[in-house]
Short mmCIF file of C-alpha atoms in Angstrom, two decimals:
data_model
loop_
_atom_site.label_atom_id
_atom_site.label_comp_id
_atom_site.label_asym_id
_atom_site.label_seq_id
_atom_site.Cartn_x
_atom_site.Cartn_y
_atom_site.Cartn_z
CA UNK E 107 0.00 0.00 0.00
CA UNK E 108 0.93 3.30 -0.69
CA UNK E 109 2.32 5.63 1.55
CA UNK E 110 -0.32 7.72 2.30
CA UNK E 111 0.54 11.65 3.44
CA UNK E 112 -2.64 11.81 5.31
CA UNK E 113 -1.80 9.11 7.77
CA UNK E 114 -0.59 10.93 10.76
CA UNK E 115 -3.57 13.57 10.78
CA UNK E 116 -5.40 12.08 14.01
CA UNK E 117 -9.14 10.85 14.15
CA UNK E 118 -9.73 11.60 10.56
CA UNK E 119 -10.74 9.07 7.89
CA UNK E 120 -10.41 10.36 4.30
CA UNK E 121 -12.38 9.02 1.72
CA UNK E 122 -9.84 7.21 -0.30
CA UNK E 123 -9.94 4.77 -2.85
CA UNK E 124 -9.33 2.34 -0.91
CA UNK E 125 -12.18 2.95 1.33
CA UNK E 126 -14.28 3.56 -1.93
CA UNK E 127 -13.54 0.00 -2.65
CA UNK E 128 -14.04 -1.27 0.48
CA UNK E 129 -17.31 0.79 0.97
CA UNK E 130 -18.93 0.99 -2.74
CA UNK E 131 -22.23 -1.51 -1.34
CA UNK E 132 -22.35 0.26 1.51
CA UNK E 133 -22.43 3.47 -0.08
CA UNK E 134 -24.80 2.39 -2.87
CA UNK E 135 -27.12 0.88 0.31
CA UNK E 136 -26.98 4.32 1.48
CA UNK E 137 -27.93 5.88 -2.03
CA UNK E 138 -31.00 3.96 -2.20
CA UNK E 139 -32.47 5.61 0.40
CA UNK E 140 -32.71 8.79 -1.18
CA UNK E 141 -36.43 7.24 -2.18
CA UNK E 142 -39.18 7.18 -0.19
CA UNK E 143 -40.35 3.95 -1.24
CA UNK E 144 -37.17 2.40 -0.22
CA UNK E 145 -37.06 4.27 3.05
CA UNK E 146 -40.08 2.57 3.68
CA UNK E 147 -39.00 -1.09 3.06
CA UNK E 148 -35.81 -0.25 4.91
CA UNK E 149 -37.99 0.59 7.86
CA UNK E 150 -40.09 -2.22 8.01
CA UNK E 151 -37.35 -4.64 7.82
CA UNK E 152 -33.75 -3.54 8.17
CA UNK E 153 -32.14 -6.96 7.61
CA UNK E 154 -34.52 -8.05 5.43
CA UNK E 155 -33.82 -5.10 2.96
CA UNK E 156 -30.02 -4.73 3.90
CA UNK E 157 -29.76 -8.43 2.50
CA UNK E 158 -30.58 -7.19 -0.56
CA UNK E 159 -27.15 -6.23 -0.72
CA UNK E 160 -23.85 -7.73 -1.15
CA UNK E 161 -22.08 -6.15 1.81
CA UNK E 162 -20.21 -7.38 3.94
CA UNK E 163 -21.95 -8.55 7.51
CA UNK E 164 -20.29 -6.44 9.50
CA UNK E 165 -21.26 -3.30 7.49
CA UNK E 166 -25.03 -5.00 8.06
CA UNK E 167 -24.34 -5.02 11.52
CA UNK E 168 -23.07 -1.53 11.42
CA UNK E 169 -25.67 -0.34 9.66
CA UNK E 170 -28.62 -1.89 12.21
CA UNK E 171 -26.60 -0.64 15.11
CA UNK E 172 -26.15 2.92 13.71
CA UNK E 173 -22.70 2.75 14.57
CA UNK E 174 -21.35 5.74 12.46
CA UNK E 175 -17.72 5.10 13.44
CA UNK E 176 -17.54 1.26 12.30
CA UNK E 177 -19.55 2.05 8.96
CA UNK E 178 -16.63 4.66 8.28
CA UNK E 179 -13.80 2.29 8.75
CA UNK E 180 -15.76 -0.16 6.89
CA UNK E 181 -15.62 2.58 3.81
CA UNK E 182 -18.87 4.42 4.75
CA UNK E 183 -18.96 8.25 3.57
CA UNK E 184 -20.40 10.57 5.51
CA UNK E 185 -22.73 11.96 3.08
CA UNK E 186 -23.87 8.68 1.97
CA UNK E 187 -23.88 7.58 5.65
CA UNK E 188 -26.67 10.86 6.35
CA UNK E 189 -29.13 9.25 4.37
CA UNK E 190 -30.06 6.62 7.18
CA UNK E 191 -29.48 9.32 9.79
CA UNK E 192 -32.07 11.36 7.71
CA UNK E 193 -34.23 8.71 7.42
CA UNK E 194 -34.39 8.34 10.96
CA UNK E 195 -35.11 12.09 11.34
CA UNK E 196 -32.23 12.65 12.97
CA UNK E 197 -29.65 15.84 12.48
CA UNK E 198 -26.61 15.39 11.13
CA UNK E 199 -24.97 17.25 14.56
CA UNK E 200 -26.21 14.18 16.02
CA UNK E 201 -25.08 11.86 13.75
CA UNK E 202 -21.41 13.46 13.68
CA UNK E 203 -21.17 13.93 17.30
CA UNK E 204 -21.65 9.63 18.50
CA UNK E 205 -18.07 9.52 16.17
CA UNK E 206 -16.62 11.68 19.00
CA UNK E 207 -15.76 10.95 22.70
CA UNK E 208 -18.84 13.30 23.50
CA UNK E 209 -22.53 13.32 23.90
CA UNK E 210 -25.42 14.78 21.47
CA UNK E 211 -25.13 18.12 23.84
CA UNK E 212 -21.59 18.52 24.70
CA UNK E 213 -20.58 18.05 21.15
CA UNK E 214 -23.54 21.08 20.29
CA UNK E 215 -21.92 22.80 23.13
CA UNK E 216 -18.58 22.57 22.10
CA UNK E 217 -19.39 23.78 19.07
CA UNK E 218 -21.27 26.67 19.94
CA UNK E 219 -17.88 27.56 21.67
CA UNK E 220 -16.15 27.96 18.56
CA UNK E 221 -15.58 24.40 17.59
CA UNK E 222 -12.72 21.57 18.27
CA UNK E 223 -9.65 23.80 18.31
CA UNK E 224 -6.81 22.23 15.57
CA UNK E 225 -4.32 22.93 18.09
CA UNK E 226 -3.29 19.24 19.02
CA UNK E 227 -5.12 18.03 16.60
CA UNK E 228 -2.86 18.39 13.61
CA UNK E 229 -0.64 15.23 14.12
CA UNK E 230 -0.80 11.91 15.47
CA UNK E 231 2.31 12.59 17.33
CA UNK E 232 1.20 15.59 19.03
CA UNK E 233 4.02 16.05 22.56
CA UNK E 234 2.91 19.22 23.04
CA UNK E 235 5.01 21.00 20.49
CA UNK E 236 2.98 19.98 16.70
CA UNK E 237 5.54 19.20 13.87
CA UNK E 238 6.97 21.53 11.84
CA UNK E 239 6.68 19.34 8.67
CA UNK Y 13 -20.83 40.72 -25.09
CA UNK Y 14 -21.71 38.78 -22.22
CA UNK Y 15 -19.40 39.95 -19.29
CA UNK Y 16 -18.86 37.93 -15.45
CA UNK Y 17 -19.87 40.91 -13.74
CA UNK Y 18 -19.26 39.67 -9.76
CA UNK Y 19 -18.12 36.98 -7.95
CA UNK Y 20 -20.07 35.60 -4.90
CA UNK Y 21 -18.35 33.17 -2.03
CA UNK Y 22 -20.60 31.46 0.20
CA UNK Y 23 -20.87 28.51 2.34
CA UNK Y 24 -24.08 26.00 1.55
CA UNK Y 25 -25.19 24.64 4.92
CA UNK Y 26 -27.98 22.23 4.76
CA UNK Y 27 -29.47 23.18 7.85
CA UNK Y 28 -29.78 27.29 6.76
CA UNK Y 29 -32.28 25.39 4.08
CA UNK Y 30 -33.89 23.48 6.94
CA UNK Y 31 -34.58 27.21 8.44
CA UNK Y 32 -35.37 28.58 5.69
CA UNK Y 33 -37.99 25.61 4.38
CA UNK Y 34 -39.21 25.88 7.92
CA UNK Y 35 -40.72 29.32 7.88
CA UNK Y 36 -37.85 30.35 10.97
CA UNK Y 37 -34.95 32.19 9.26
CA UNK Y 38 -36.44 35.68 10.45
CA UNK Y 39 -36.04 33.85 14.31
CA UNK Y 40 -33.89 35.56 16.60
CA UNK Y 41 -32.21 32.72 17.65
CA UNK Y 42 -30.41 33.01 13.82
CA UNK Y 43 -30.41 36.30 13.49
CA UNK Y 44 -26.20 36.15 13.81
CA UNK Y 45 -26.07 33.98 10.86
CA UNK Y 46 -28.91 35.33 8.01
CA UNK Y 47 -28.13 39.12 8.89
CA UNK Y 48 -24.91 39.05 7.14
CA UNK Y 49 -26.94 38.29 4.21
CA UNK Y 50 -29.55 41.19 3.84
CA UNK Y 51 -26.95 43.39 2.65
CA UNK Y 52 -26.44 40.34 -0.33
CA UNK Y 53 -30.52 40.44 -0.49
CA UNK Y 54 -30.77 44.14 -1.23
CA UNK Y 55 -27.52 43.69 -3.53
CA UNK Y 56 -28.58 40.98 -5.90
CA UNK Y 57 -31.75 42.97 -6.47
CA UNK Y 58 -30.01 45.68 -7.67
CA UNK Y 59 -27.53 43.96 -9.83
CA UNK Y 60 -30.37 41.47 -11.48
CA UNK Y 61 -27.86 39.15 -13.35
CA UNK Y 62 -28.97 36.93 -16.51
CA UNK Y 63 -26.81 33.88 -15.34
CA UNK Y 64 -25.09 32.47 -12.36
CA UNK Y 65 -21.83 30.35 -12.69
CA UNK Y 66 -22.73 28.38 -9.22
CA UNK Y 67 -20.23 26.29 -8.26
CA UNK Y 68 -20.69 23.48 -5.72
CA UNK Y 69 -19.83 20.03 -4.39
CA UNK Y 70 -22.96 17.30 -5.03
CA UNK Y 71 -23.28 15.20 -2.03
CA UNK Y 72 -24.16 11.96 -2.90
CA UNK Y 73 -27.23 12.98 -4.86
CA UNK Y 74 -26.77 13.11 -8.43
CA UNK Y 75 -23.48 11.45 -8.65
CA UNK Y 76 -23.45 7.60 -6.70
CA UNK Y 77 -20.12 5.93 -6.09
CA UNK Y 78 -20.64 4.19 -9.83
CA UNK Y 79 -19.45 7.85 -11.52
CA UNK Y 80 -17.65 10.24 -10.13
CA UNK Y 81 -16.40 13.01 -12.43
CA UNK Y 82 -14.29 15.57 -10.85
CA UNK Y 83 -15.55 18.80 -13.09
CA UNK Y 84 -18.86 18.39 -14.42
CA UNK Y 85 -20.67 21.47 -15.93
CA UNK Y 86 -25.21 21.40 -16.43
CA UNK Y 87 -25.66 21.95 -20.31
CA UNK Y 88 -29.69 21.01 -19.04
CA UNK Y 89 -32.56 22.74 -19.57
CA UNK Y 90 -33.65 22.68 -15.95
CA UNK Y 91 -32.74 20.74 -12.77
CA UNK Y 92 -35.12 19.95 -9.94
CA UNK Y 93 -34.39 19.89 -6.31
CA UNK Y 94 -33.62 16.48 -4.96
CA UNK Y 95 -34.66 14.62 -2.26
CA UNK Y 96 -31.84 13.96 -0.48
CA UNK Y 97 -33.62 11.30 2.26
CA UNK Y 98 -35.86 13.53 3.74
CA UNK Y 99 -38.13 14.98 0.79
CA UNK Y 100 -37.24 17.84 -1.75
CA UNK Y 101 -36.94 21.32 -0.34
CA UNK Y 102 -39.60 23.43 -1.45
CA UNK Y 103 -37.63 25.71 -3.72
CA UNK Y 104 -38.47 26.20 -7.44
CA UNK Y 105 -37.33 24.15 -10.28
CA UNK Y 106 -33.65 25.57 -10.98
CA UNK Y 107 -33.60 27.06 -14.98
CA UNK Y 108 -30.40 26.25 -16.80
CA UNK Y 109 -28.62 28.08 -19.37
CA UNK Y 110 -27.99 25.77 -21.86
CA UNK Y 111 -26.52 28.45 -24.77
CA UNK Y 112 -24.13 29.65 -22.28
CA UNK Y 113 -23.46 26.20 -20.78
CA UNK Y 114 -22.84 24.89 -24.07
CA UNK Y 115 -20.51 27.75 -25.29
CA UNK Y 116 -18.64 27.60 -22.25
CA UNK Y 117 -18.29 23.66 -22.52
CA UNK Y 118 -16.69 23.68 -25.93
CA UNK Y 119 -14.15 26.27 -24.90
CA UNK Y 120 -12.79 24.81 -21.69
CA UNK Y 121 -12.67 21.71 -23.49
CA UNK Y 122 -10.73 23.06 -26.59
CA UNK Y 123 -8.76 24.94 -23.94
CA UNK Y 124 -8.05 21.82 -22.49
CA UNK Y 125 -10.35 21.22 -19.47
CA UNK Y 126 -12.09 17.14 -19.90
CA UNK Y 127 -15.36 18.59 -18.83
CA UNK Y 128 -17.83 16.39 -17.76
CA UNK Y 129 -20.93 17.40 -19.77
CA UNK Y 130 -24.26 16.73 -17.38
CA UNK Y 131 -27.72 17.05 -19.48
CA UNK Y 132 -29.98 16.03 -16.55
CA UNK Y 133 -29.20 15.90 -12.73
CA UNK Y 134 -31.21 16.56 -9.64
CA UNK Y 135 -29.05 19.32 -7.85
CA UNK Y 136 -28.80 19.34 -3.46
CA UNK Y 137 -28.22 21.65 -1.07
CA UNK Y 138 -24.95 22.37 -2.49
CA UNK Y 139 -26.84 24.29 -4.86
CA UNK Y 140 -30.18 25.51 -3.71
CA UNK Y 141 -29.06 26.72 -0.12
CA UNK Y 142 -26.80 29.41 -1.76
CA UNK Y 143 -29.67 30.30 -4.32
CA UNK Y 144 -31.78 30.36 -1.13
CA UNK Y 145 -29.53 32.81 1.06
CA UNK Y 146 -29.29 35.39 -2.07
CA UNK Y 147 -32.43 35.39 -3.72
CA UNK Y 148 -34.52 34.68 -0.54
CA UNK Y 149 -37.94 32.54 -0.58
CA UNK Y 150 -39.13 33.17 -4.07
CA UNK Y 151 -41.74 31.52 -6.45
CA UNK Y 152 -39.20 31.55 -9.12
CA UNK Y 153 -35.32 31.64 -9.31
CA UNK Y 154 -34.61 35.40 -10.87
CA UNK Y 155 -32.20 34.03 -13.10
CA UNK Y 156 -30.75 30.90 -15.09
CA UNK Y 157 -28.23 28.95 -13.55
CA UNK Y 158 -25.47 27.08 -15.00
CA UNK Y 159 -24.54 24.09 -11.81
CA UNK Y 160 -20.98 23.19 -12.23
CA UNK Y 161 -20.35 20.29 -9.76
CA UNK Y 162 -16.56 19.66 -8.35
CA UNK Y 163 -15.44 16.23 -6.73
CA UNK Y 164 -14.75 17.08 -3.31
CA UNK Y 165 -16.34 13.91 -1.64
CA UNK Y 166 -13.51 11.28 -2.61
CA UNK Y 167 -10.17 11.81 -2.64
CA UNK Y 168 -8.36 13.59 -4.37
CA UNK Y 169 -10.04 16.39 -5.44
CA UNK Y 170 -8.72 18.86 -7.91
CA UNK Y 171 -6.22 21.27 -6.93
CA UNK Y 172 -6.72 24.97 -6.27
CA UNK Y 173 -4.48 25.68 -9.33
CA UNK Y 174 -6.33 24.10 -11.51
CA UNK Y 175 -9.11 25.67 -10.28
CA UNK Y 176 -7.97 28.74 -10.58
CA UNK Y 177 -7.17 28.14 -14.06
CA UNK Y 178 -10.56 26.53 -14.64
CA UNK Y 179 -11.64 29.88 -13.75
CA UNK Y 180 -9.67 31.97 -15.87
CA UNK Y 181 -10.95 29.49 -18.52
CA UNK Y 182 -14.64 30.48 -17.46
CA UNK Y 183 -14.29 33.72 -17.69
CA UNK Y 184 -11.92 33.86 -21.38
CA UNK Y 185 -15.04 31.74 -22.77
CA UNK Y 186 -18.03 33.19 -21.10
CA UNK Y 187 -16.37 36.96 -22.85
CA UNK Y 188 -16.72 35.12 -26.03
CA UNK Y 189 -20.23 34.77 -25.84
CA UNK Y 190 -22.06 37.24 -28.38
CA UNK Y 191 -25.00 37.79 -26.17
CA UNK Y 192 -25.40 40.76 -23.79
CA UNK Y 193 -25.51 38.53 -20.68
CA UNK Y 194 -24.58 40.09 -16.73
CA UNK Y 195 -23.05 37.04 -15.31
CA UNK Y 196 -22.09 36.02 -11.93
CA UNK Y 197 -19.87 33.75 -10.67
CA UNK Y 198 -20.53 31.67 -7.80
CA UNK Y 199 -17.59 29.99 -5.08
CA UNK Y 200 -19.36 27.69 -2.40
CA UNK Y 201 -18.71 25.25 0.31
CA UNK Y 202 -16.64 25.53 3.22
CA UNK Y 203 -15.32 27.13 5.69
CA UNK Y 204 -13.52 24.75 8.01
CA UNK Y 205 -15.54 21.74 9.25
CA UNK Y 206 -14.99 18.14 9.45
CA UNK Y 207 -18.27 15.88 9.56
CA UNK Y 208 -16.82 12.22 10.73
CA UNK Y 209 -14.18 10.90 13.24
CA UNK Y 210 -12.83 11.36 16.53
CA UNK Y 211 -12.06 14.86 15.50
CA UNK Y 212 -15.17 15.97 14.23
CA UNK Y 213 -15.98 19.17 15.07
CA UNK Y 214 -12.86 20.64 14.11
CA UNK Y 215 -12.74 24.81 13.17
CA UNK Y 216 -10.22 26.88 12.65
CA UNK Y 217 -11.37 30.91 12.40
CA UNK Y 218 -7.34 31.74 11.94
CA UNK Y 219 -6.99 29.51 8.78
CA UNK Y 220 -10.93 30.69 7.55
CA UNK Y 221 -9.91 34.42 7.89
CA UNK Y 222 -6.46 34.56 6.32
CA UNK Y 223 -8.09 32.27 3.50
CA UNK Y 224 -10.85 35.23 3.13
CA UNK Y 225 -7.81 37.82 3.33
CA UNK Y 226 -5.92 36.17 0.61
CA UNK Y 227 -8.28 35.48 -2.08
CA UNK Y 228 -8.54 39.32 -2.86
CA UNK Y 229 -5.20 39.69 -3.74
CA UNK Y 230 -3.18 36.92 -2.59
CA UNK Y 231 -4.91 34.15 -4.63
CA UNK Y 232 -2.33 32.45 -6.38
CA UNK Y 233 -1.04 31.97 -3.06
CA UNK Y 234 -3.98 29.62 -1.82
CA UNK Y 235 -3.20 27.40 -5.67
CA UNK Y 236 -0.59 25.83 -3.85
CA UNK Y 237 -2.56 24.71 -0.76
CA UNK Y 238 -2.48 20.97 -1.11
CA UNK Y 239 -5.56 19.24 0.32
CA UNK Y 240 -4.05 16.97 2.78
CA UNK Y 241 -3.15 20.44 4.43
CA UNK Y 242 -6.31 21.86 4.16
CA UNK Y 243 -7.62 18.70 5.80
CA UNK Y 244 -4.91 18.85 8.52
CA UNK Y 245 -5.86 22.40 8.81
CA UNK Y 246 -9.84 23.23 8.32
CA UNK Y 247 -10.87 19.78 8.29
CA UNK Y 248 -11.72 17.23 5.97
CA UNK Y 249 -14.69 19.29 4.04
CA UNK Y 250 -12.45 22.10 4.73
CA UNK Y 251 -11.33 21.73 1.28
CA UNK Y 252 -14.57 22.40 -0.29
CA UNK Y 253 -12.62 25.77 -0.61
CA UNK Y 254 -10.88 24.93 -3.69
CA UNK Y 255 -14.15 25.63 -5.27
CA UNK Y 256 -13.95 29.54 -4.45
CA UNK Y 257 -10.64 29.49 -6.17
CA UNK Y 258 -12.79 28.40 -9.55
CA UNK Y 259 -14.64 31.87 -8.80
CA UNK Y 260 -12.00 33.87 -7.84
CA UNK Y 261 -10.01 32.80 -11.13
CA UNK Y 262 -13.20 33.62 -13.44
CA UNK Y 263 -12.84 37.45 -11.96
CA UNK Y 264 -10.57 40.00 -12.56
CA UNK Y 265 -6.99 40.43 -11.08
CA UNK Y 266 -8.23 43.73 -9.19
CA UNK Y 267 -11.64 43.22 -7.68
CA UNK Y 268 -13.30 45.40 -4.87
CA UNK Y 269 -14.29 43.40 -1.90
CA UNK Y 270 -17.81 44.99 -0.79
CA UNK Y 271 -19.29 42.35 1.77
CA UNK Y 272 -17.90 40.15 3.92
CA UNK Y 273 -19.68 37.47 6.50
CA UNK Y 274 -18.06 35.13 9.14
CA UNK Y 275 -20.02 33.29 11.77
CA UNK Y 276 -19.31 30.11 13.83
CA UNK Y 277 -20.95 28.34 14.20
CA UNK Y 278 -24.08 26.94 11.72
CA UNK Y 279 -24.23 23.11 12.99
CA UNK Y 280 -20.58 21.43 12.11
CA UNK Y 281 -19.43 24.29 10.18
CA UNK Y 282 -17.95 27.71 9.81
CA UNK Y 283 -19.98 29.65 7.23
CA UNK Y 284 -18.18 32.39 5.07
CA UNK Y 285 -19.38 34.84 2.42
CA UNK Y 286 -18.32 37.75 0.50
CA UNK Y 287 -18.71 39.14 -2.56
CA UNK Y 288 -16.68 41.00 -5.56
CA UNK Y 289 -16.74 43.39 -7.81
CA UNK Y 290 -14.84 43.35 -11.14
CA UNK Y 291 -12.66 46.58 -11.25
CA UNK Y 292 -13.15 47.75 -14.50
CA UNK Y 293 -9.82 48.55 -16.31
CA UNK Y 294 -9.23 48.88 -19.96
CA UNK Y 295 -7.82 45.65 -21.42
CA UNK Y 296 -8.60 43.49 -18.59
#
């Protein structure tokens, strides 16, 4: 695999190809819900419809548990990811913020404070003093 | 001769739409974010353009993971508003301009820009919140609208010199056009915000304001941004900003900055907006 110059930004996934190859079924999942009558089906039977589907299980499983931060290491993208959020009426503050170490409100909170500050945030390796790369 | 008249910068935050769609943008509680738009409302009233340039991201609505082009300009005769998992926003049917698109098309490509030519698309937020902030709740759209769509969902996007010279390539073929068309130019997405991970959440006012500093003057400056640093920087979707650079190219060198509009923040995001004005100089 490629060296990738992205790798030591911290708690960040970007949407490479190789999670576009990894995700493409999920992602397409995702896209069909951008109809109602498929929202519908979804609803009444979430395994039922996600086994329409060649993904892989544990996607499924992500998928049923809403577990945002699994279906983006399985190769989920966020904006494809929204559409079952939005489905299930929920904002996507409140999707974002279960990715994060903090609840529905603190993450709102934080946020209303200016947002997650990039100092110490910048590199993996963060001792204090961020890299001068 | 049709002539690109202004250039417009804005972020397109879903949720302003949800306001908006909701009947509550003229609520207090968002007062700090839509009052740095009335002075745009009153604006875009006076200067009535023919045709808007708007330039956005599409977010998984027209485009699936099966294509993915990375410029695609809307030769279409119209484009609706999509439903992007909770219904279609109640905004009118978007008008294209497809003379203009077409004229355009055939000079970037013969200039050497592999445009993606789009003949019918549903278009997001990306698109209709701008259209929304400037125009306001209206029954129709005051003017046609030419969508060109940028790849900045997977990686890599283009970079912000080429889309500053996708710009400059705009504006040499939209001054070729024989009709008497006032054109606008339109740069959204952005500012800093990152919508997944551990670090979600992430803003950074210091990078947004030096960004809006630069692009007067400084532009070719911000070409050379690569996007792993605007990740590291502003975020993952912080790089959504490469898309004012395609604005900022299709204007003149000297432009007269006459709004500007920061505000953190508008759910994940920092929103930005400003707007220029071609200085008129002989030659240019």
């Amino acid at each position: 695999m490629n060296n990738k110059p992205y790798s030591d930004i911290p708690g960040t996934t970007v949407f490479d190809g190789d999670m576009v190859r990894i995700g493409f079924h999920l992602n397409q999942f995702c896209m069909s819900l951008m109809q109602e009558s498929n929202r519908a089906a979804f609803k009444q039977n979430e395994r039922t419809y996600l086994d329409n589907w060649p993904m892989m299980e544990a996607q499924k499983k992500a998928v049923i548990a809403r577990d945002f931060s699994q279906l983006i290491a399985l190769g989920g993208n966020i904006y494809y990811l929204v559409k079952i959020s939005s489905s299930d009426g929920l904002s996507v503050a409140a999707a974002v913020s279960t990715m994060t170490n903090l609840s529905v409100d603190e993450y709102i909170e934080m946020m209303c404070r200016g947002g997650r500050s990039p100092a110490g945030n910048r590199y993996v390796v963060s001792n204090s003093s961020e890299g001068k790369q | 001769m049709a002539k690109i008249t202004s250039g417009l910068g804005t972020s397109h935050i879903p949720l302003l739409g949800h306001i908006i769609d909701k009947g509550d943008s003229s609520d207090e509680k968002w007062a700090p974010i839509f009052d740095g738009y009335q002075f745009t409302k009153k604006w875009i009233r006076e200067q009535k353009p023919d045709v808007v340039i708007l330039v956005y991201n599409d977010h998984a609505t027209a485009f699936d993971m099966k294509v993915v082009p990375t410029f695609a300009i809307g030769c279409g005769e119209e484009y609706r508003p999509a439903d992007e998992g909770y219904g279609a926003r109640p905004v009118p049917t978007v008008k294209g301009a497809p003379e203009l698109a077409w004229h355009i098309t055939e000079s970037l490509i013969k200039q050497g820009f592999d445009m993606t030519i789009v003949n019918e698309m549903d278009v997001d937020h990306g698109l209709t919140v701008p259209l929304s902030m400037v125009f306001g709740e209206v029954e129709e759209w005051p003017c046609q609208v030419i969508p060109l769509a940028v790849n900045t969902v997977v990686y890599p996007s283009p970079t912000g010199d080429r889309c500053l010279a996708l710009g400059k390539g705009i504006r040499a073929a939209a001054e070729q056009f024989s009709e008497d068309l006032n054109i606008q130019i339109w740069g959204t997405g952005g500012m800093s915000h990152q919508l997944l991970g551990e670090r979600a959440g992430l803003i950074n006012q210091e990078w947004d304001l030096a960004f809006l500093d630069d692009l007067k003057n400084d532009y070719e400056k911000l070409g050379v941004i690569s996007q792993v640093e605007y990740i590291r920087e502003s975020g993952t979707e912080g790089s959504e900003m490469v898309m004012w650079l395609i604005m900022r190219g299709a204007l003149n060198q000297e432009v007269n900055e006459i709004h500007r509009h920061y505000h953190v923040p508008v759910s994940n995001t920092a929103l930005g907006h400003l707007i220029y004005e071609n200085v008129d100089k002989k030659g240019e």
